[in-house]
């Protein structure tokens, strides 16, 4: 009996590791996104690059913000992804990740070659499209294969990977920056093509989402995968039963393959999103709001422009700037790891509110010391030190909640029939906000001073705190299917009727 119990525990551990490995592969594209967003040090190298890749270019070109190309191009692929995720096909939705990896590879090669300025920016846009294809799938896929007890951890992996990519970008700037300029920036960008090949190759090890398989009537395949990613056979059967009920299949149906005439192809989904029920309206408000406030509270200003902030504070040497920005990436990574260990224990809501509280305090402090530095006629050492401290505390607070938990929350609150389109809409808004904040920060701080910009972000944080408190109920420990719908429902509200397929029958395999 002891040996049997030990065997069960070993199997549990293996299954959890398998689910983690699959989620990590799905999230790997986020490493490339974080690396690409920071490795070029584009905002600070462009002034020198124009002499290397485009001699004679006017002065203004040196400040062409790559954000204008890199982020909006991630929007269109989401509209393609949400359709592919619902269409019946012999090819599973995770082939989208392969497409994204291939496109990113092409973009990295174009950037690495960089024969002229137009080619460099074109490669950046192509790489952004590749990221867009894969970025929507990762949090949804992770949420759908994970157990309730580990969903927060696995759904946080995209943000962990983004932070690891950002840190890798900082380190790449430091290492490749020591090479001659004509080779350094090319090597820095071209090297990103190598992991994209590994990503495309490793996707073959990923299983399909069991929920997608049930929607296609492939019950046996879904059961086999659930047995591998669940903690026990009982949990696998329970999850399968919940998915069957949600799709409209009799929970007692035991056929290996079920023919479902009316599958969830996306018919009426956008109509339901545009004309939602009260519960769905609350889900949409929560999903849109968390993506907007994740960026509106200033994370791009701090992470992408941290060298410029530190320079304003008085850190002027190249080594000082590199070490300070590497510290930002290190703190961001460390505190995200702390958050993913807490998200399934403490809950989403507490991490949201605690994170915002720390961010607002850091923003007020950062705005204060930068205002002091701007108005001082001499060097203020204590303000320089506090500037670094407040930047690190802001990044740490963001990484403890708003960073990873946004992806967890957005991936789990939509009902199955709306999940692909809802997640697609959320990621599109997220990338749009990312782009808007990246492109507007310099103009903002020139208009109201750099200290004033951070006071503005702090005031937005107050509205964000009120929003999370009133519009984002706790989802920890809730099943993705029936229980999640109850979270956003009010007492006495009529629940939407399930659309039962007109014809369901088992198809037996001949032996």
mmCIF file of N, CA and C in Angstrom, residues 101-164:
data_model
loop_
_atom_site.group_PDB
_atom_site.id
_atom_site.type_symbol
_atom_site.label_atom_id
_atom_site.label_comp_id
_atom_site.label_asym_id
_atom_site.label_seq_id
_atom_site.Cartn_x
_atom_site.Cartn_y
_atom_site.Cartn_z
ATOM 1 N N UNK A 101 6.210 31.764 -34.773
ATOM 2 C CA UNK A 101 7.658 31.572 -34.649
ATOM 3 C C UNK A 101 8.354 31.751 -35.991
ATOM 4 N N UNK A 102 7.742 31.234 -37.059
ATOM 5 C CA UNK A 102 8.344 31.362 -38.388
ATOM 6 C C UNK A 102 8.391 32.831 -38.815
ATOM 7 N N UNK A 103 7.294 33.559 -38.592
ATOM 8 C CA UNK A 103 7.261 34.971 -38.960
ATOM 9 C C UNK A 103 8.284 35.755 -38.138
ATOM 10 N N UNK A 104 8.380 35.428 -36.851
ATOM 11 C CA UNK A 104 9.366 36.109 -36.011
ATOM 12 C C UNK A 104 10.784 35.824 -36.500
ATOM 13 N N UNK A 105 11.029 34.600 -36.950
ATOM 14 C CA UNK A 105 12.348 34.242 -37.486
ATOM 15 C C UNK A 105 12.693 35.125 -38.684
ATOM 16 N N UNK A 106 11.723 35.292 -39.589
ATOM 17 C CA UNK A 106 11.952 36.127 -40.767
ATOM 18 C C UNK A 106 12.245 37.570 -40.341
ATOM 19 N N UNK A 107 11.469 38.084 -39.376
ATOM 20 C CA UNK A 107 11.698 39.444 -38.906
ATOM 21 C C UNK A 107 13.059 39.616 -38.264
ATOM 22 N N UNK A 108 13.508 38.617 -37.493
ATOM 23 C CA UNK A 108 14.822 38.699 -36.847
ATOM 24 C C UNK A 108 15.949 38.708 -37.869
ATOM 25 N N UNK A 109 15.789 37.899 -38.931
ATOM 26 C CA UNK A 109 16.808 37.879 -39.987
ATOM 27 C C UNK A 109 16.878 39.230 -40.683
ATOM 28 N N UNK A 110 15.714 39.819 -40.974
ATOM 29 C CA UNK A 110 15.696 41.140 -41.619
ATOM 30 C C UNK A 110 16.360 42.190 -40.743
ATOM 31 N N UNK A 111 16.089 42.141 -39.443
ATOM 32 C CA UNK A 111 16.703 43.117 -38.538
ATOM 33 C C UNK A 111 18.199 42.893 -38.424
ATOM 34 N N UNK A 112 18.602 41.618 -38.379
ATOM 35 C CA UNK A 112 20.021 41.323 -38.271
ATOM 36 C C UNK A 112 20.812 41.781 -39.479
ATOM 37 N N UNK A 113 20.207 41.651 -40.659
ATOM 38 C CA UNK A 113 20.883 42.118 -41.874
ATOM 39 C C UNK A 113 20.914 43.646 -41.904
ATOM 40 N N UNK A 114 19.740 44.257 -41.728
ATOM 41 C CA UNK A 114 19.640 45.707 -41.602
ATOM 42 C C UNK A 114 20.457 46.488 -42.620
ATOM 43 N N UNK A 115 20.239 46.224 -43.916
ATOM 44 C CA UNK A 115 21.028 46.902 -44.944
ATOM 45 C C UNK A 115 20.736 48.395 -44.995
ATOM 46 N N UNK A 116 19.534 48.777 -44.577
ATOM 47 C CA UNK A 116 19.204 50.192 -44.502
ATOM 48 C C UNK A 116 18.145 50.388 -43.419
ATOM 49 N N UNK A 117 17.824 51.645 -43.167
ATOM 50 C CA UNK A 117 16.910 51.965 -42.074
ATOM 51 C C UNK A 117 15.525 51.372 -42.319
ATOM 52 N N UNK A 118 15.042 51.428 -43.565
ATOM 53 C CA UNK A 118 13.716 50.892 -43.889
ATOM 54 C C UNK A 118 13.663 49.388 -43.646
ATOM 55 N N UNK A 119 14.735 48.679 -43.998
ATOM 56 C CA UNK A 119 14.783 47.230 -43.801
ATOM 57 C C UNK A 119 14.771 46.893 -42.309
ATOM 58 N N UNK A 120 15.463 47.696 -41.513
ATOM 59 C CA UNK A 120 15.506 47.477 -40.074
ATOM 60 C C UNK A 120 14.112 47.617 -39.456
ATOM 61 N N UNK A 121 13.411 48.688 -39.813
ATOM 62 C CA UNK A 121 12.070 48.900 -39.275
ATOM 63 C C UNK A 121 11.069 47.889 -39.826
ATOM 64 N N UNK A 122 11.235 47.483 -41.092
ATOM 65 C CA UNK A 122 10.350 46.463 -41.669
ATOM 66 C C UNK A 122 10.503 45.144 -40.926
ATOM 67 N N UNK A 123 11.749 44.782 -40.622
ATOM 68 C CA UNK A 123 11.982 43.565 -39.859
ATOM 69 C C UNK A 123 11.352 43.627 -38.486
ATOM 70 N N UNK A 124 11.366 44.813 -37.868
ATOM 71 C CA UNK A 124 10.751 44.985 -36.555
ATOM 72 C C UNK A 124 9.243 44.781 -36.626
ATOM 73 N N UNK A 125 8.640 45.284 -37.698
ATOM 74 C CA UNK A 125 7.195 45.108 -37.880
ATOM 75 C C UNK A 125 6.841 43.646 -38.113
ATOM 76 N N UNK A 126 7.628 42.967 -38.956
ATOM 77 C CA UNK A 126 7.370 41.550 -39.230
ATOM 78 C C UNK A 126 7.488 40.733 -37.946
ATOM 79 N N UNK A 127 8.510 41.007 -37.144
ATOM 80 C CA UNK A 127 8.673 40.300 -35.874
ATOM 81 C C UNK A 127 7.481 40.553 -34.952
ATOM 82 N N UNK A 128 6.949 41.791 -34.971
ATOM 83 C CA UNK A 128 5.776 42.103 -34.162
ATOM 84 C C UNK A 128 4.554 41.312 -34.579
ATOM 85 N N UNK A 129 4.398 41.085 -35.884
ATOM 86 C CA UNK A 129 3.283 40.256 -36.368
ATOM 87 C C UNK A 129 3.429 38.836 -35.853
ATOM 88 N N UNK A 130 4.658 38.311 -35.887
ATOM 89 C CA UNK A 130 4.893 36.958 -35.386
ATOM 90 C C UNK A 130 4.548 36.818 -33.922
ATOM 91 N N UNK A 131 4.910 37.820 -33.137
ATOM 92 C CA UNK A 131 4.574 37.795 -31.717
ATOM 93 C C UNK A 131 3.056 37.835 -31.531
ATOM 94 N N UNK A 132 2.387 38.667 -32.334
ATOM 95 C CA UNK A 132 0.939 38.795 -32.212
ATOM 96 C C UNK A 132 0.196 37.510 -32.464
ATOM 97 N N UNK A 133 0.699 36.700 -33.410
ATOM 98 C CA UNK A 133 0.040 35.432 -33.714
ATOM 99 C C UNK A 133 0.055 34.488 -32.518
ATOM 100 N N UNK A 134 1.137 34.489 -31.773
ATOM 101 C CA UNK A 134 1.296 33.513 -30.703
ATOM 102 C C UNK A 134 0.891 34.039 -29.331
ATOM 103 N N UNK A 135 0.914 35.362 -29.157
ATOM 104 C CA UNK A 135 0.724 35.936 -27.823
ATOM 105 C C UNK A 135 -0.675 35.682 -27.281
ATOM 106 N N UNK A 136 -1.693 35.665 -28.145
ATOM 107 C CA UNK A 136 -3.048 35.458 -27.661
ATOM 108 C C UNK A 136 -3.266 34.024 -27.189
ATOM 109 N N UNK A 137 -2.625 33.060 -27.834
ATOM 110 C CA UNK A 137 -2.863 31.660 -27.528
ATOM 111 C C UNK A 137 -2.336 31.281 -26.150
ATOM 112 N N UNK A 138 -1.173 31.799 -25.756
ATOM 113 C CA UNK A 138 -0.453 31.298 -24.583
ATOM 114 C C UNK A 138 -1.277 31.327 -23.291
ATOM 115 N N UNK A 139 -1.832 32.484 -22.854
ATOM 116 C CA UNK A 139 -2.566 32.473 -21.577
ATOM 117 C C UNK A 139 -3.832 31.633 -21.613
ATOM 118 N N UNK A 140 -4.542 31.630 -22.767
ATOM 119 C CA UNK A 140 -5.757 30.828 -22.880
ATOM 120 C C UNK A 140 -5.423 29.343 -22.833
ATOM 121 N N UNK A 141 -4.416 28.921 -23.590
ATOM 122 C CA UNK A 141 -3.996 27.527 -23.606
ATOM 123 C C UNK A 141 -3.564 27.077 -22.215
ATOM 124 N N UNK A 142 -2.767 27.906 -21.542
ATOM 125 C CA UNK A 142 -2.291 27.560 -20.199
ATOM 126 C C UNK A 142 -3.452 27.405 -19.226
ATOM 127 N N UNK A 143 -4.430 28.299 -19.314
ATOM 128 C CA UNK A 143 -5.583 28.219 -18.419
ATOM 129 C C UNK A 143 -6.402 26.961 -18.682
ATOM 130 N N UNK A 144 -6.509 26.547 -19.934
ATOM 131 C CA UNK A 144 -7.368 25.430 -20.277
ATOM 132 C C UNK A 144 -6.756 24.069 -19.978
ATOM 133 N N UNK A 145 -5.445 23.959 -19.937
ATOM 134 C CA UNK A 145 -4.855 22.656 -19.610
ATOM 135 C C UNK A 145 -4.507 22.535 -18.126
ATOM 136 N N UNK A 146 -4.577 23.628 -17.377
ATOM 137 C CA UNK A 146 -4.135 23.603 -15.982
ATOM 138 C C UNK A 146 -5.270 23.200 -15.056
ATOM 139 N N UNK A 147 -4.882 22.630 -13.913
ATOM 140 C CA UNK A 147 -5.828 22.348 -12.850
ATOM 141 C C UNK A 147 -6.195 23.653 -12.150
ATOM 142 N N UNK A 148 -7.318 23.640 -11.459
ATOM 143 C CA UNK A 148 -7.749 24.838 -10.742
ATOM 144 C C UNK A 148 -6.694 25.304 -9.752
ATOM 145 N N UNK A 149 -6.019 24.343 -9.106
ATOM 146 C CA UNK A 149 -5.044 24.684 -8.071
ATOM 147 C C UNK A 149 -3.763 25.304 -8.623
ATOM 148 N N UNK A 150 -3.491 25.112 -9.922
ATOM 149 C CA UNK A 150 -2.247 25.636 -10.504
ATOM 150 C C UNK A 150 -2.484 26.600 -11.657
ATOM 151 N N UNK A 151 -3.750 26.997 -11.867
ATOM 152 C CA UNK A 151 -4.060 27.845 -13.028
ATOM 153 C C UNK A 151 -3.381 29.200 -12.938
ATOM 154 N N UNK A 152 -3.299 29.755 -11.730
ATOM 155 C CA UNK A 152 -2.644 31.053 -11.576
ATOM 156 C C UNK A 152 -1.179 30.994 -11.960
ATOM 157 N N UNK A 153 -0.498 29.954 -11.527
ATOM 158 C CA UNK A 153 0.915 29.788 -11.845
ATOM 159 C C UNK A 153 1.138 29.647 -13.341
ATOM 160 N N UNK A 154 0.399 28.733 -13.974
ATOM 161 C CA UNK A 154 0.639 28.458 -15.393
ATOM 162 C C UNK A 154 0.193 29.619 -16.278
ATOM 163 N N UNK A 155 -0.873 30.297 -15.903
ATOM 164 C CA UNK A 155 -1.333 31.430 -16.713
ATOM 165 C C UNK A 155 -0.437 32.653 -16.546
ATOM 166 N N UNK A 156 0.411 32.651 -15.504
ATOM 167 C CA UNK A 156 1.354 33.750 -15.299
ATOM 168 C C UNK A 156 2.619 33.597 -16.133
ATOM 169 N N UNK A 157 2.816 32.436 -16.731
ATOM 170 C CA UNK A 157 4.065 32.183 -17.452
ATOM 171 C C UNK A 157 4.341 33.189 -18.570
ATOM 172 N N UNK A 158 3.334 33.668 -19.331
ATOM 173 C CA UNK A 158 3.654 34.675 -20.357
ATOM 174 C C UNK A 158 4.334 35.911 -19.785
ATOM 175 N N UNK A 159 3.867 36.401 -18.624
ATOM 176 C CA UNK A 159 4.485 37.586 -18.029
ATOM 177 C C UNK A 159 5.883 37.271 -17.498
ATOM 178 N N UNK A 160 6.071 36.054 -16.963
ATOM 179 C CA UNK A 160 7.411 35.648 -16.529
ATOM 180 C C UNK A 160 8.361 35.656 -17.718
ATOM 181 N N UNK A 161 7.884 35.118 -18.827
ATOM 182 C CA UNK A 161 8.731 35.045 -20.030
ATOM 183 C C UNK A 161 9.029 36.441 -20.581
ATOM 184 N N UNK A 162 8.043 37.333 -20.550
ATOM 185 C CA UNK A 162 8.288 38.707 -20.997
ATOM 186 C C UNK A 162 9.384 39.343 -20.150
ATOM 187 N N UNK A 163 9.296 39.166 -18.837
ATOM 188 C CA UNK A 163 10.289 39.764 -17.937
ATOM 189 C C UNK A 163 11.670 39.156 -18.159
ATOM 190 N N UNK A 164 11.708 37.835 -18.378
ATOM 191 C CA UNK A 164 12.992 37.203 -18.657
ATOM 192 C C UNK A 164 13.576 37.737 -19.969
#
